Every structure is written in C-alpha cells, then in structure tokens.
Amino acid sequence: MAGRLHERVAILLGVSWEYFKSGDAPRAGRPLLPRPHRFATALASVGVIVSVMAPAASMGVTYSPATDPYSMANTTQWVGAASWWQAGYTGAGIDVAVIDTGVSLVEGLATPGKVLFGPDLSLESQAPNLRNLDTNGHGTFMAGLIAGRDSGLQQPYASAPPSVYRGMAPDARIVSIKVGVADGGVDVSQVIAAIDWVVQNRNSNGLNIRVLNISYGTNSTQSYVVDPLAYATEQAWKHGIVVVAAAGNSGYQRGSGAPGLANPAYDPYTIAVGGSDSMGTAALWDDTVASYSAVAAIGGARKPDFVAFGSHIQGLRVPNSYLDMTFPGGIIDGRYFRGSGTSQSAAITSGAVALILQKYPAMPPDQVRAFLSGNAVSLSATPRLQGKGEIDLQPMLSASLPLGFGTWDLASTGVGSLELSRGTDHVADDGVILAGEQDIFGHVFDAAAMAVLEAAGNSWSGGVWNGNTWSGDAWSGNSWSGNSWSGNSWSGNSWSGNSWSGNSWSGNSWSGNSWSGNSWSTGGWY
C-alpha cells in the first residue's frame, strides 16, 4: 500500500517465560536471560508478519528493562557498546544525521543540545505546530536507539541501572532532517534533497556529521549504477560520511524478479544492515537472522554487509503519534514502544559507528565497514542471509584495524529516472499521485543536471534545491530556520502549482505506495 512505512514490526507480548537449561553457554560477562514465547499473526491486508506480546501496562505490571531481554540496557551490553563506554568512548563529538519522520524531544532525547534540527523538508513543514516534530514516531525511535540518554544519566553509563534509558552512543548528537509526515508519506525527491543538505552542511555551524542513518528504502526498479537516490548516498560516502542503510524488510526472496536489498542499501557505497534476533539470550550461538531481513537468492544480488540486533527492541515512544494510534499493541508503557525491523538494526549500527569514530576520528567509511565486517561473528544461517555475520563490538576494542579495504564496485552516475527510483512508492492525496520526473513541487527533475550539482557540492543554494525554495538558509540556535513554500500546490488531478503554506498535512491521506502507514510494513520506512 502506498504512502506507508515499509516496516515489519514485531511487538513483544509477554505471554509465557521459559528458561534455557544451564548448558546453554552465554557470552562471557553476559547473563543468561529468559526467552519469551512468541507467536506470529499474518496481516493479510498488508502482507506483513506482526508478532504480538501483551504490553506490561495491559497486564497490570510495571515494565522492567532489567528482565526484558530486548531492552536497550541489555542490548547495549550484549552488542558490546557498554565495554566501549567503560573505555571512555561514548560517541562524544560525533554528529549522526537522521533522515526520517522527525524527532520529538521526549525524555531520553530532551537533554539540551542532544538533538539539533536541520531543515524540515516534509509536507508538514508549513504547519508551525508540526515543524520538525515526529508525528509518526519512527524517527524518535531511531534517534533513541542511536544516541538516547536520560537526563539524569551520569557516567559511568555501563553501571547505570537498567531503568535508565541509554542508546548505543549516549554522548553523540542527533541532527534531525525531517522528510516524512504522520503516516510516513515521503517522496524520493525529499530524501535526495535531505542527503544533499547533509553533505553540504556536514561541517557548518559547528556540526561534525560523520554518520548518516537512513532507515528508509524503496524497491527501485533500476540499477544503483544510474539511480538518483543511490547517487546521492554515494556523494555522502565519498565526502567521508559513513552511510548506514536498512537492508529492507522483504525477507528471503527467490526468483528473477526479486528486488533484493532496498534502495539505497543496494548500493555498495553504503553499509547495508540486515536484522538479527538475539532470541532473548546473552549467548551468540542461538542468534538468528530475522525472517524479515531482506536478501535475494539470485546470483550477483548484493547481500547485507552484516546483521545487527533489530528484533523486539525497546524504543522511545511519542505519545499519540501515528504508531501509537495504529499499533497500540506496541506500547510498552508511558515512555516506551517496541518494534522490529532493519530500521532498528541500522540505528543500532549507526550508534556503533559513532563509538568507533570517536576512537578513530580519521577512519574513512570503507575502513569503518571493513572493521565491523571483519569482526562480525558468523551465525548459523547461510552467508547470503547474514553477510559477514552479526556485529560484536566488545572484541573490537583491542582488535587490529583493517589495512586492506575499499569499494571497487562501479560508482553510480545518477543519470537514471526519479520515477524508477520510487519503485512502487508514491505519495498521493485524494487520488492524486506524484509520479514521473518531477519533485514534490511539480518541478522537473533533471537527474543528469542534478548529479553535476551534487558532485560539485552546490545542489543547495540559499534554501533552494532543484529550483524551488524548500527551507530557510539561516542557523538559529539549535535549528535551521524554516520558510513558507510558495508557487506550488495540488490542482485537482495533477501535481502543479500554488501554496501549501499553513496546511497541516498530517491527517491527510498520504497513502498510495510509499511508506508504511497501516502497519509498519509496506512501502518505505524500514
């Protein structure tokens, strides 16, 4: 379904608990925890598997991160982030750009200076009460996994009680560039514009953007070698930004028409992250590649570089957001939500990269990927499902840095079709679908001309991108000033001309074929 968030969400339902036998060997220093009993329900209307677990609130009990094997307190221990904190690496000095549905300053992201706001390029930007805020819930969830830190959390972070929320890199900063609205609606042209902004402003106004998290993807029907979205991500990679992209939630695919990884993860100039499940234990031996994690069983198709925890993860909740209203079963309590997908896996990895770059600030993207891949732990699944295995940060503290690294694949030219880059993902309102070689303003998108501007680093100028004014061009405090759009509007049956100023787009039907609105399942956000 168009206009919805392509995310297979698994929601933890504490049905019954079953302890493993003492012979199950956990990783050194990581206690054995109970495995939750899970069951899956197929949602035929969207073709997604959602595993449901009764939230603590509905069971009349208080949620306990200590006993939840998928809490961030346990996740950061098991993936090895806590060992980096103990060594003094917390992501300090590293900015992580998050192109998503915005970020709301809920507890865990409310510390002054934790979140900086780039331009709001979404269709909600013209409503002052919605600008930059996360009406969907997805972006806040990702930001919390990457760099969340409760206001009262003090170092040493690793010894803080489990009830205190912490992301992978608690001292990293989030730079939020909002592109998606409440139901996730977004066009590829908005994502490309956001990536270009990140590249051109990576060191502006005191920023140090070294990581770009893209928990989004389309099923592009053209090769990355010409795809405009893939080309934009390559420019970020080549400018020293580690691009972490969700592999997609389309699972194991067979047949010649299998899409493989999502766009832009299918571009080799990214870190493509698949999803794994810890199976509720600290041990590695029983970890599995999650069923939602995308990979194609066809020769030559790109595999994920590796997998990372992404199943049943505890994340920060935005009360009354779209996810809240659509998936109440995902609500853990007043603060937390639970979800699964390669979105979460990408966010976990982006936080890990922030830790690495604090220790090795001169490390280029290719070496970061080689470092993580070279120290990944092989799981029982076949290599085509897991890439190099599952990331494990703990031994990387003392591991040697890779010397042979690089990307030798063909680079993208970016001269392909914007429409083909969308795949089946289209934003639409009242039956009007945005399609063809035009951006959200209805302005012609000349891919070859845009590629030239992106290569030169001047596709943005004074808040103007592709001939239209999208945002202000001034940094004020912790945010980029907004602008009123003019000269463009919907007109009956075409995407053409006048003013969106003052309209609230959340609540309008951005369906069609782009994100995942109904179910964290079909279309764009992963």
Coordinates of C-alpha atoms in Angstrom, one line a residue:
M1 CA 0.0 0.0 0.0
A2 CA 1.4 3.4 -0.9
G3 CA 2.3 6.1 1.5
R4 CA 3.1 3.8 4.3
L5 CA 6.2 2.8 6.3
H6 CA 7.8 -0.4 5.0
E7 CA 8.5 -2.0 8.3
R8 CA 7.7 -5.4 9.7
V9 CA 7.0 -4.7 13.2
A10 CA 7.3 -7.4 15.8
I11 CA 5.7 -6.4 19.1
L12 CA 6.8 -8.1 22.2
L13 CA 3.9 -9.8 24.0
G14 CA 4.9 -11.4 27.3
V15 CA 2.9 -14.5 27.1
S16 CA 4.9 -17.1 29.0
W17 CA 8.6 -17.4 30.0
E18 CA 10.8 -20.3 29.5
Y19 CA 14.3 -20.6 30.8
F20 CA 17.1 -22.3 29.0
K21 CA 19.0 -25.1 30.5
S22 CA 22.2 -24.4 32.3
G23 CA 24.2 -26.0 29.4
D24 CA 23.4 -23.0 27.2
A25 CA 26.7 -21.1 27.3
P26 CA 26.2 -17.3 27.4
R27 CA 28.9 -15.0 26.1
A28 CA 31.5 -14.2 28.8
G29 CA 30.2 -11.4 31.1
R30 CA 26.7 -11.6 29.8
P31 CA 24.0 -13.3 32.0
L32 CA 21.6 -15.8 30.6
L33 CA 18.1 -14.3 30.3
P34 CA 14.7 -15.9 29.7
R35 CA 13.4 -16.4 26.2
P36 CA 9.9 -15.0 25.5
H37 CA 7.4 -17.3 23.9
R38 CA 6.4 -15.6 20.6
F39 CA 3.7 -16.2 18.1
A40 CA 3.0 -14.5 14.7
T41 CA -0.1 -13.3 13.1
A42 CA -0.3 -12.7 9.4
L43 CA -1.9 -9.4 8.4
A44 CA -3.3 -10.3 5.0
S45 CA -4.3 -6.8 4.2
V46 CA -0.6 -5.6 4.2
G47 CA 1.2 -8.9 3.8
V48 CA 3.3 -8.4 7.0
I49 CA 4.1 -10.6 9.9
V50 CA 3.5 -9.0 13.3
S51 CA 4.4 -10.8 16.4
V52 CA 2.4 -9.6 19.3
M53 CA 3.2 -9.7 23.1
A54 CA 0.9 -8.2 25.7
P55 CA 2.4 -4.8 26.8
A56 CA 3.3 -4.7 30.5
A57 CA 0.7 -1.9 31.1
S58 CA -2.1 -4.1 29.9
M59 CA -1.0 -6.9 32.1
G60 CA -1.2 -4.7 35.2
V61 CA 2.5 -4.9 35.9
T62 CA 5.3 -2.4 35.8
Y63 CA 7.7 -2.8 32.9
S64 CA 11.2 -3.9 33.9
P65 CA 14.0 -3.3 31.5
A66 CA 16.2 -5.5 33.7
T67 CA 14.2 -8.6 32.9
D68 CA 13.3 -7.6 29.3
P69 CA 15.9 -9.3 27.1
Y70 CA 15.2 -6.8 24.4
S71 CA 15.6 -3.7 26.5
M72 CA 18.3 -1.2 25.4
A73 CA 20.0 -1.8 28.8
N74 CA 20.6 -5.4 27.8
T75 CA 21.0 -4.7 24.1
T76 CA 23.9 -2.3 24.7
Q77 CA 25.6 -4.9 27.0
W78 CA 25.1 -7.8 24.6
V79 CA 26.3 -6.0 21.4
G80 CA 29.4 -4.7 23.3
A81 CA 28.6 -1.0 23.4
A82 CA 28.9 -0.9 27.2
S83 CA 32.5 -2.1 27.0
W84 CA 33.3 0.9 24.8
W85 CA 31.7 3.2 27.3
Q86 CA 33.9 1.8 30.0
A87 CA 36.9 2.5 27.9
G88 CA 35.8 6.1 27.5
Y89 CA 34.1 6.0 24.1
T90 CA 30.6 7.3 24.3
G91 CA 30.2 8.9 20.8
A92 CA 31.1 12.4 22.2
G93 CA 32.0 14.8 19.4
I94 CA 30.2 12.8 16.7
D95 CA 27.1 14.0 15.0
V96 CA 24.7 11.5 13.5
A97 CA 22.3 12.8 10.8
V98 CA 18.9 11.0 10.9
I99 CA 16.8 11.4 7.8
D100 CA 13.4 10.2 9.0
T101 CA 10.0 11.4 10.2
G102 CA 11.5 14.0 12.6
V103 CA 12.4 13.8 16.3
S104 CA 10.3 14.7 19.2
L105 CA 12.1 15.8 22.4
V106 CA 10.7 13.1 24.7
E107 CA 12.7 12.1 27.8
G108 CA 15.8 10.3 26.6
L109 CA 16.3 12.9 23.9
A110 CA 15.4 16.0 25.9
T111 CA 18.8 17.0 27.2
P112 CA 19.7 20.4 25.9
G113 CA 22.0 20.1 22.8
K114 CA 21.2 16.4 22.3
V115 CA 19.1 17.0 19.2
L116 CA 19.8 19.6 16.5
F117 CA 17.3 20.3 13.8
G118 CA 18.2 20.7 10.1
P119 CA 15.6 21.9 7.7
D120 CA 12.2 20.3 7.8
L121 CA 11.6 19.1 4.2
S122 CA 8.4 17.3 4.9
L123 CA 4.9 18.2 3.8
E124 CA 4.2 19.1 7.5
S125 CA 6.8 21.9 7.5
Q126 CA 4.3 24.5 6.6
A127 CA 2.3 23.9 9.9
P128 CA 4.3 25.7 12.7
N129 CA 2.9 23.4 15.3
L130 CA 4.3 20.3 13.5
R131 CA 7.6 21.6 12.1
N132 CA 10.5 19.3 13.0
L133 CA 8.3 17.2 15.3
D134 CA 7.8 13.5 14.9
T135 CA 4.1 12.9 14.3
N136 CA 4.8 9.3 13.2
G137 CA 7.1 8.0 16.0
H138 CA 9.6 6.2 13.7
G139 CA 12.3 8.9 13.7
T140 CA 12.2 9.4 17.5
F141 CA 12.5 5.6 18.0
M142 CA 15.6 5.5 15.7
A143 CA 17.2 8.6 17.3
G144 CA 16.8 7.0 20.8
L145 CA 18.5 3.7 19.7
I146 CA 21.4 5.7 18.2
A147 CA 22.1 8.2 20.9
G148 CA 19.4 8.3 23.6
R149 CA 20.3 9.3 27.1
D150 CA 18.0 10.0 30.0
S151 CA 18.5 13.5 31.5
G152 CA 19.7 12.0 34.9
L153 CA 22.2 9.6 33.4
Q154 CA 25.7 10.1 34.5
Q155 CA 28.9 8.3 33.7
P156 CA 29.9 5.6 34.0
Y157 CA 27.0 4.7 31.8
A158 CA 27.6 1.0 31.9
S159 CA 26.9 0.8 35.6
A160 CA 23.7 2.8 35.5
P161 CA 20.5 0.9 36.5
P162 CA 18.6 -0.8 33.6
S163 CA 15.7 1.5 34.2
V164 CA 17.7 4.5 32.9
Y165 CA 17.4 4.6 29.1
R166 CA 20.6 4.8 27.0
G167 CA 21.2 4.3 23.3
M168 CA 24.3 2.9 21.7
A169 CA 26.3 6.2 21.7
P170 CA 24.9 8.2 24.6
D171 CA 27.0 11.3 24.0
A172 CA 26.6 11.5 20.3
R173 CA 24.4 14.3 18.9
I174 CA 21.5 13.8 16.6
V175 CA 21.0 16.1 13.6
S176 CA 17.4 15.5 12.5
I177 CA 16.3 16.2 9.0
K178 CA 12.5 15.5 8.8
V179 CA 11.1 14.3 5.5
G180 CA 8.2 12.0 6.4
V181 CA 4.7 13.0 7.7
A182 CA 2.4 11.3 10.2
D183 CA 1.6 8.3 8.1
G184 CA 5.1 8.2 6.8
G185 CA 4.4 9.8 3.4
V186 CA 7.5 11.0 1.6
D187 CA 8.8 11.2 -1.9
V188 CA 12.2 10.2 -3.1
S189 CA 12.9 13.8 -4.1
Q190 CA 12.7 14.8 -0.5
V191 CA 15.1 12.2 0.7
I192 CA 17.6 13.1 -2.0
A193 CA 17.3 16.8 -1.0
A194 CA 17.9 15.8 2.6
I195 CA 21.0 13.8 1.8
D196 CA 22.4 16.7 -0.3
W197 CA 21.8 19.0 2.6
V198 CA 23.7 16.7 5.0
V199 CA 26.7 16.6 2.6
Q200 CA 26.9 20.3 2.1
N201 CA 26.4 21.2 5.8
R202 CA 28.3 18.4 7.4
N203 CA 30.7 20.9 9.0
S204 CA 28.6 24.0 9.1
N205 CA 27.8 25.9 12.3
G206 CA 29.9 23.6 14.5
L207 CA 28.5 20.4 13.1
N208 CA 30.6 17.3 12.7
I209 CA 28.3 14.9 10.8
R210 CA 30.2 11.7 10.4
V211 CA 27.3 9.2 10.2
L212 CA 24.1 9.3 8.2
N213 CA 21.3 6.9 9.3
I214 CA 18.8 6.0 6.5
S215 CA 16.2 3.7 8.0
Y216 CA 14.2 4.0 4.7
G217 CA 14.2 2.4 1.3
T218 CA 12.3 1.9 -1.9
N219 CA 12.1 -1.0 -4.3
S220 CA 13.8 0.8 -7.1
T221 CA 13.4 -0.9 -10.5
Q222 CA 16.7 0.3 -11.9
S223 CA 20.3 -0.4 -11.1
Y224 CA 22.1 1.6 -8.5
V225 CA 24.6 2.5 -11.2
V226 CA 22.2 5.1 -12.5
D227 CA 19.7 5.6 -9.6
P228 CA 19.5 9.2 -8.4
L229 CA 18.9 8.2 -4.7
A230 CA 21.9 5.8 -4.8
Y231 CA 24.0 8.5 -6.4
A232 CA 23.2 11.0 -3.6
T233 CA 24.2 8.5 -0.9
E234 CA 27.4 7.8 -2.7
Q235 CA 28.3 11.5 -2.6
A236 CA 27.9 11.4 1.2
W237 CA 30.1 8.3 1.4
K238 CA 32.8 9.9 -0.8
H239 CA 32.7 13.0 1.4
G240 CA 33.7 11.0 4.5
I241 CA 30.2 10.3 5.9
V242 CA 29.5 6.7 6.9
V243 CA 26.1 5.9 5.3
V244 CA 24.2 3.2 7.2
A245 CA 21.1 2.0 5.4
A246 CA 18.4 -0.5 6.3
A247 CA 18.6 -3.6 4.1
G248 CA 14.8 -3.8 3.9
N249 CA 12.1 -6.0 5.4
S250 CA 11.1 -8.1 2.3
G251 CA 12.7 -11.2 3.8
Y252 CA 14.3 -14.0 1.8
Q253 CA 13.3 -13.6 -1.9
R254 CA 13.5 -16.1 -4.8
G255 CA 13.1 -15.7 -8.5
S256 CA 14.5 -13.5 -11.2
G257 CA 12.2 -10.6 -10.2
A258 CA 13.4 -10.5 -6.6
P259 CA 14.2 -6.9 -5.6
G260 CA 17.0 -7.8 -3.2
L261 CA 18.0 -5.1 -0.8
A262 CA 16.2 -1.8 -0.6
N263 CA 17.4 1.4 -2.3
P264 CA 19.8 2.9 -1.2
A265 CA 21.1 -0.2 0.7
Y266 CA 21.6 -2.0 -2.6
D267 CA 24.4 0.5 -3.4
P268 CA 27.8 -0.9 -2.4
Y269 CA 28.9 2.6 -1.2
T270 CA 26.8 2.2 1.9
I271 CA 26.8 -0.1 4.9
A272 CA 23.8 -2.3 4.3
V273 CA 22.5 -3.8 7.6
G274 CA 20.2 -6.8 7.9
G275 CA 18.3 -7.7 11.1
S276 CA 19.1 -10.4 13.7
D277 CA 17.3 -11.7 16.8
S278 CA 19.1 -12.4 20.0
M279 CA 16.4 -15.0 20.8
G280 CA 16.2 -13.4 24.3
T281 CA 19.6 -14.6 25.5
A282 CA 23.1 -13.2 26.0
A283 CA 24.6 -16.1 24.1
L284 CA 25.6 -15.7 20.5
W285 CA 25.3 -19.2 19.3
D286 CA 21.5 -19.1 19.2
D287 CA 21.2 -15.7 17.5
T288 CA 19.4 -15.9 14.2
V289 CA 18.9 -13.8 11.1
A290 CA 15.4 -12.4 11.4
S291 CA 12.8 -13.6 8.9
Y292 CA 12.1 -10.0 7.8
S293 CA 15.7 -9.3 6.8
A294 CA 15.9 -8.7 3.1
V295 CA 18.2 -10.7 0.8
A296 CA 17.7 -12.2 -2.7
A297 CA 18.5 -15.7 -3.7
I298 CA 19.8 -14.7 -7.1
G299 CA 23.3 -14.5 -8.4
G300 CA 25.0 -11.1 -8.3
A301 CA 22.5 -9.6 -5.9
R302 CA 24.1 -7.6 -3.1
K303 CA 23.9 -9.1 0.4
P304 CA 23.8 -7.2 3.6
D305 CA 27.3 -6.4 4.8
F306 CA 26.3 -7.9 8.2
V307 CA 23.4 -8.1 10.5
A308 CA 22.7 -6.3 13.9
F309 CA 20.1 -6.7 16.6
G310 CA 16.7 -5.4 15.3
S311 CA 14.0 -7.6 16.8
H312 CA 11.6 -6.7 19.6
I313 CA 13.7 -3.7 20.6
Q314 CA 12.6 -1.3 23.3
G315 CA 12.5 2.3 21.9
L316 CA 11.3 5.7 22.9
R317 CA 7.7 6.4 22.4
V318 CA 5.9 9.5 21.1
P319 CA 2.5 9.5 22.8
N320 CA -0.4 10.0 20.4
S321 CA 1.8 9.6 17.4
Y322 CA 0.7 7.7 14.3
L323 CA 2.4 4.5 15.5
D324 CA 0.7 4.9 18.9
M325 CA -2.7 5.2 17.3
T326 CA -2.2 2.5 14.7
F327 CA -0.3 -0.1 16.7
P328 CA -1.4 0.2 20.4
G329 CA -0.1 -3.3 21.0
G330 CA 3.4 -2.0 20.6
I331 CA 3.1 0.3 23.5
I332 CA 5.1 -1.0 26.5
D333 CA 4.2 1.8 28.9
G334 CA 4.1 5.6 29.1
R335 CA 7.6 6.0 27.7
Y336 CA 8.4 3.1 25.5
F337 CA 7.3 1.3 22.3
R338 CA 8.6 -1.9 20.9
G339 CA 9.3 -2.8 17.3
S340 CA 11.4 -4.9 14.9
G341 CA 12.9 -4.4 11.5
T342 CA 16.1 -3.5 9.7
S343 CA 15.3 0.2 10.6
Q344 CA 16.3 -0.8 14.2
S345 CA 19.3 -2.7 13.0
A346 CA 20.6 0.3 11.0
A347 CA 20.1 2.6 14.0
I348 CA 22.0 0.2 16.3
T349 CA 24.8 0.1 13.8
S350 CA 24.8 3.9 13.4
G351 CA 25.4 4.2 17.2
A352 CA 28.2 1.7 17.0
V353 CA 29.8 3.7 14.2
A354 CA 29.7 6.8 16.4
L355 CA 31.7 4.9 19.1
I356 CA 34.2 3.8 16.5
L357 CA 34.7 7.2 15.0
Q358 CA 35.3 8.8 18.4
K359 CA 38.2 6.4 19.0
Y360 CA 39.4 6.6 15.4
P361 CA 38.3 10.0 14.1
A362 CA 40.3 9.8 10.9
M363 CA 38.8 6.4 9.8
P364 CA 37.2 6.6 6.3
P365 CA 33.9 5.0 5.6
D366 CA 35.4 2.0 3.7
Q367 CA 37.6 1.2 6.7
V368 CA 34.7 1.5 9.2
R369 CA 32.8 -1.0 7.2
A370 CA 35.8 -3.4 6.9
F371 CA 36.4 -3.1 10.7
L372 CA 32.8 -4.0 11.6
S373 CA 32.6 -6.7 8.9
G374 CA 35.9 -8.2 9.8
N375 CA 35.0 -8.7 13.4
A376 CA 31.4 -9.9 12.8
V377 CA 30.5 -13.3 14.3
S378 CA 29.2 -15.9 11.9
L379 CA 25.7 -17.2 12.7
S380 CA 24.2 -20.5 11.8
A381 CA 22.4 -19.0 8.7
T382 CA 24.0 -19.2 5.3
P383 CA 26.3 -16.3 4.3
R384 CA 23.9 -15.0 1.8
L385 CA 21.5 -14.1 4.6
Q386 CA 23.9 -12.6 7.1
G387 CA 26.7 -11.2 5.0
K388 CA 29.8 -11.3 7.3
G389 CA 27.8 -12.2 10.3
E390 CA 26.5 -10.3 13.4
I391 CA 28.3 -7.3 14.7
D392 CA 30.1 -7.7 18.0
L393 CA 31.8 -4.6 19.4
Q394 CA 33.4 -6.0 22.5
P395 CA 36.5 -7.6 20.9
M396 CA 36.9 -4.7 18.5
L397 CA 38.2 -2.5 21.4
S398 CA 41.6 -4.3 21.1
A399 CA 41.3 -5.6 17.5
S400 CA 43.8 -4.5 14.8
L401 CA 42.5 -2.1 12.2
P402 CA 42.0 -3.5 8.7
L403 CA 44.7 -2.5 6.2
G404 CA 43.1 -3.7 3.0
F405 CA 39.8 -2.0 2.4
G406 CA 37.9 -0.1 -0.2
T407 CA 34.9 -0.2 -2.5
W408 CA 35.9 -1.4 -6.0
D409 CA 32.4 -1.7 -7.5
L410 CA 31.2 0.6 -10.2
A411 CA 30.1 4.0 -8.9
S412 CA 26.7 5.4 -9.8
T413 CA 26.3 8.1 -12.4
G414 CA 22.9 9.3 -11.0
V415 CA 21.5 9.9 -14.5
G416 CA 18.6 7.5 -14.2
S417 CA 15.0 8.0 -13.6
L418 CA 13.5 9.6 -10.4
E419 CA 10.2 7.7 -11.2
L420 CA 12.0 4.3 -11.4
S421 CA 13.8 5.2 -8.1
R422 CA 10.4 5.3 -6.4
G423 CA 9.6 1.8 -7.4
T424 CA 6.1 1.3 -6.2
D425 CA 6.4 4.0 -3.6
H426 CA 4.3 7.1 -4.4
V427 CA 2.8 9.8 -2.3
A428 CA -0.8 10.6 -3.1
D429 CA -3.6 12.8 -1.8
D430 CA -7.3 12.5 -2.8
G431 CA -6.3 10.1 -5.6
V432 CA -3.7 12.4 -7.0
I433 CA -0.4 10.6 -7.3
L434 CA 3.0 12.2 -7.6
A435 CA 4.8 10.4 -10.5
G436 CA 7.2 10.9 -13.3
E437 CA 10.3 13.1 -13.4
Q438 CA 9.2 15.8 -11.0
D439 CA 9.8 16.7 -7.4
I440 CA 7.2 17.4 -4.7
F441 CA 6.8 20.9 -6.1
G442 CA 5.9 19.6 -9.5
H443 CA 9.3 20.9 -10.8
V444 CA 11.0 18.9 -13.5
F445 CA 13.8 16.8 -12.1
D446 CA 16.8 16.6 -14.5
A447 CA 18.8 13.7 -13.0
A448 CA 21.9 14.4 -15.0
A449 CA 22.0 18.1 -14.2
M450 CA 21.4 17.3 -10.5
A451 CA 24.2 14.8 -10.4
V452 CA 26.6 17.5 -11.7
L453 CA 25.5 19.9 -8.9
E454 CA 25.8 17.2 -6.3
A455 CA 29.3 16.2 -7.4
A456 CA 30.3 19.9 -7.1
G457 CA 28.6 20.2 -3.7
N458 CA 26.3 23.1 -4.6
S459 CA 22.8 21.5 -5.2
W460 CA 21.6 23.6 -2.3
S461 CA 21.9 27.4 -2.5
G462 CA 20.1 29.8 -0.2
G463 CA 17.4 27.3 0.8
V464 CA 16.8 26.5 -2.9
W465 CA 17.0 22.9 -4.2
N466 CA 16.1 22.0 -7.8
G467 CA 14.8 25.5 -8.5
N468 CA 12.4 25.7 -5.6
T469 CA 12.7 27.2 -2.1
W470 CA 12.4 24.4 0.4
S471 CA 13.7 25.9 3.6
G472 CA 15.3 28.9 5.2
D473 CA 19.1 29.4 4.9
A474 CA 20.0 30.5 8.4
W475 CA 21.1 28.6 11.5
S476 CA 19.5 29.9 14.7
G477 CA 20.5 28.3 18.0
N478 CA 19.9 24.5 17.5
S479 CA 17.8 24.6 14.4
W480 CA 17.6 25.6 10.8
S481 CA 15.1 28.3 10.2
G482 CA 12.0 27.4 8.2
N483 CA 10.4 29.1 5.1
S484 CA 7.0 29.3 3.6
W485 CA 6.6 27.5 0.4
S486 CA 5.1 29.4 -2.4
G487 CA 4.3 28.8 -6.0
N488 CA 3.2 25.3 -5.7
S489 CA 0.0 23.3 -4.8
W490 CA -2.2 20.4 -5.7
S491 CA -4.6 21.1 -8.5
G492 CA -7.3 18.6 -9.0
N493 CA -5.7 15.8 -11.0
S494 CA -2.1 16.9 -11.3
W495 CA 0.9 17.9 -9.2
S496 CA 1.3 21.5 -10.1
G497 CA 1.3 25.0 -8.7
N498 CA 0.2 27.3 -5.6
S499 CA 0.8 27.4 -1.9
W500 CA 0.9 24.7 0.8
S501 CA 1.6 27.4 3.4
G502 CA -0.5 26.9 6.6
N503 CA -1.8 23.5 5.8
S504 CA -1.4 20.6 8.2
W505 CA -0.6 17.5 6.2
S506 CA -0.8 15.0 9.0
G507 CA -4.2 13.6 8.9
N508 CA -4.5 13.9 5.1
S509 CA -4.3 10.6 3.3
W510 CA -0.7 10.2 2.2
S511 CA -1.2 6.6 1.0
G512 CA -0.5 5.5 -2.5
N513 CA 2.7 3.4 -2.4
S514 CA 5.4 5.0 -0.3
W515 CA 5.9 4.3 3.3
S516 CA 4.0 2.0 5.6
G517 CA 1.2 3.8 7.3
N518 CA -1.1 0.9 8.1
S519 CA 1.3 -1.5 9.6
W520 CA 5.0 -0.6 9.7
S521 CA 5.0 -2.8 6.7
T522 CA 4.6 -2.0 3.1
G523 CA 6.5 0.7 1.3
G524 CA 9.3 2.9 2.6
W525 CA 10.4 3.3 6.2
Y526 CA 12.1 0.2 7.4

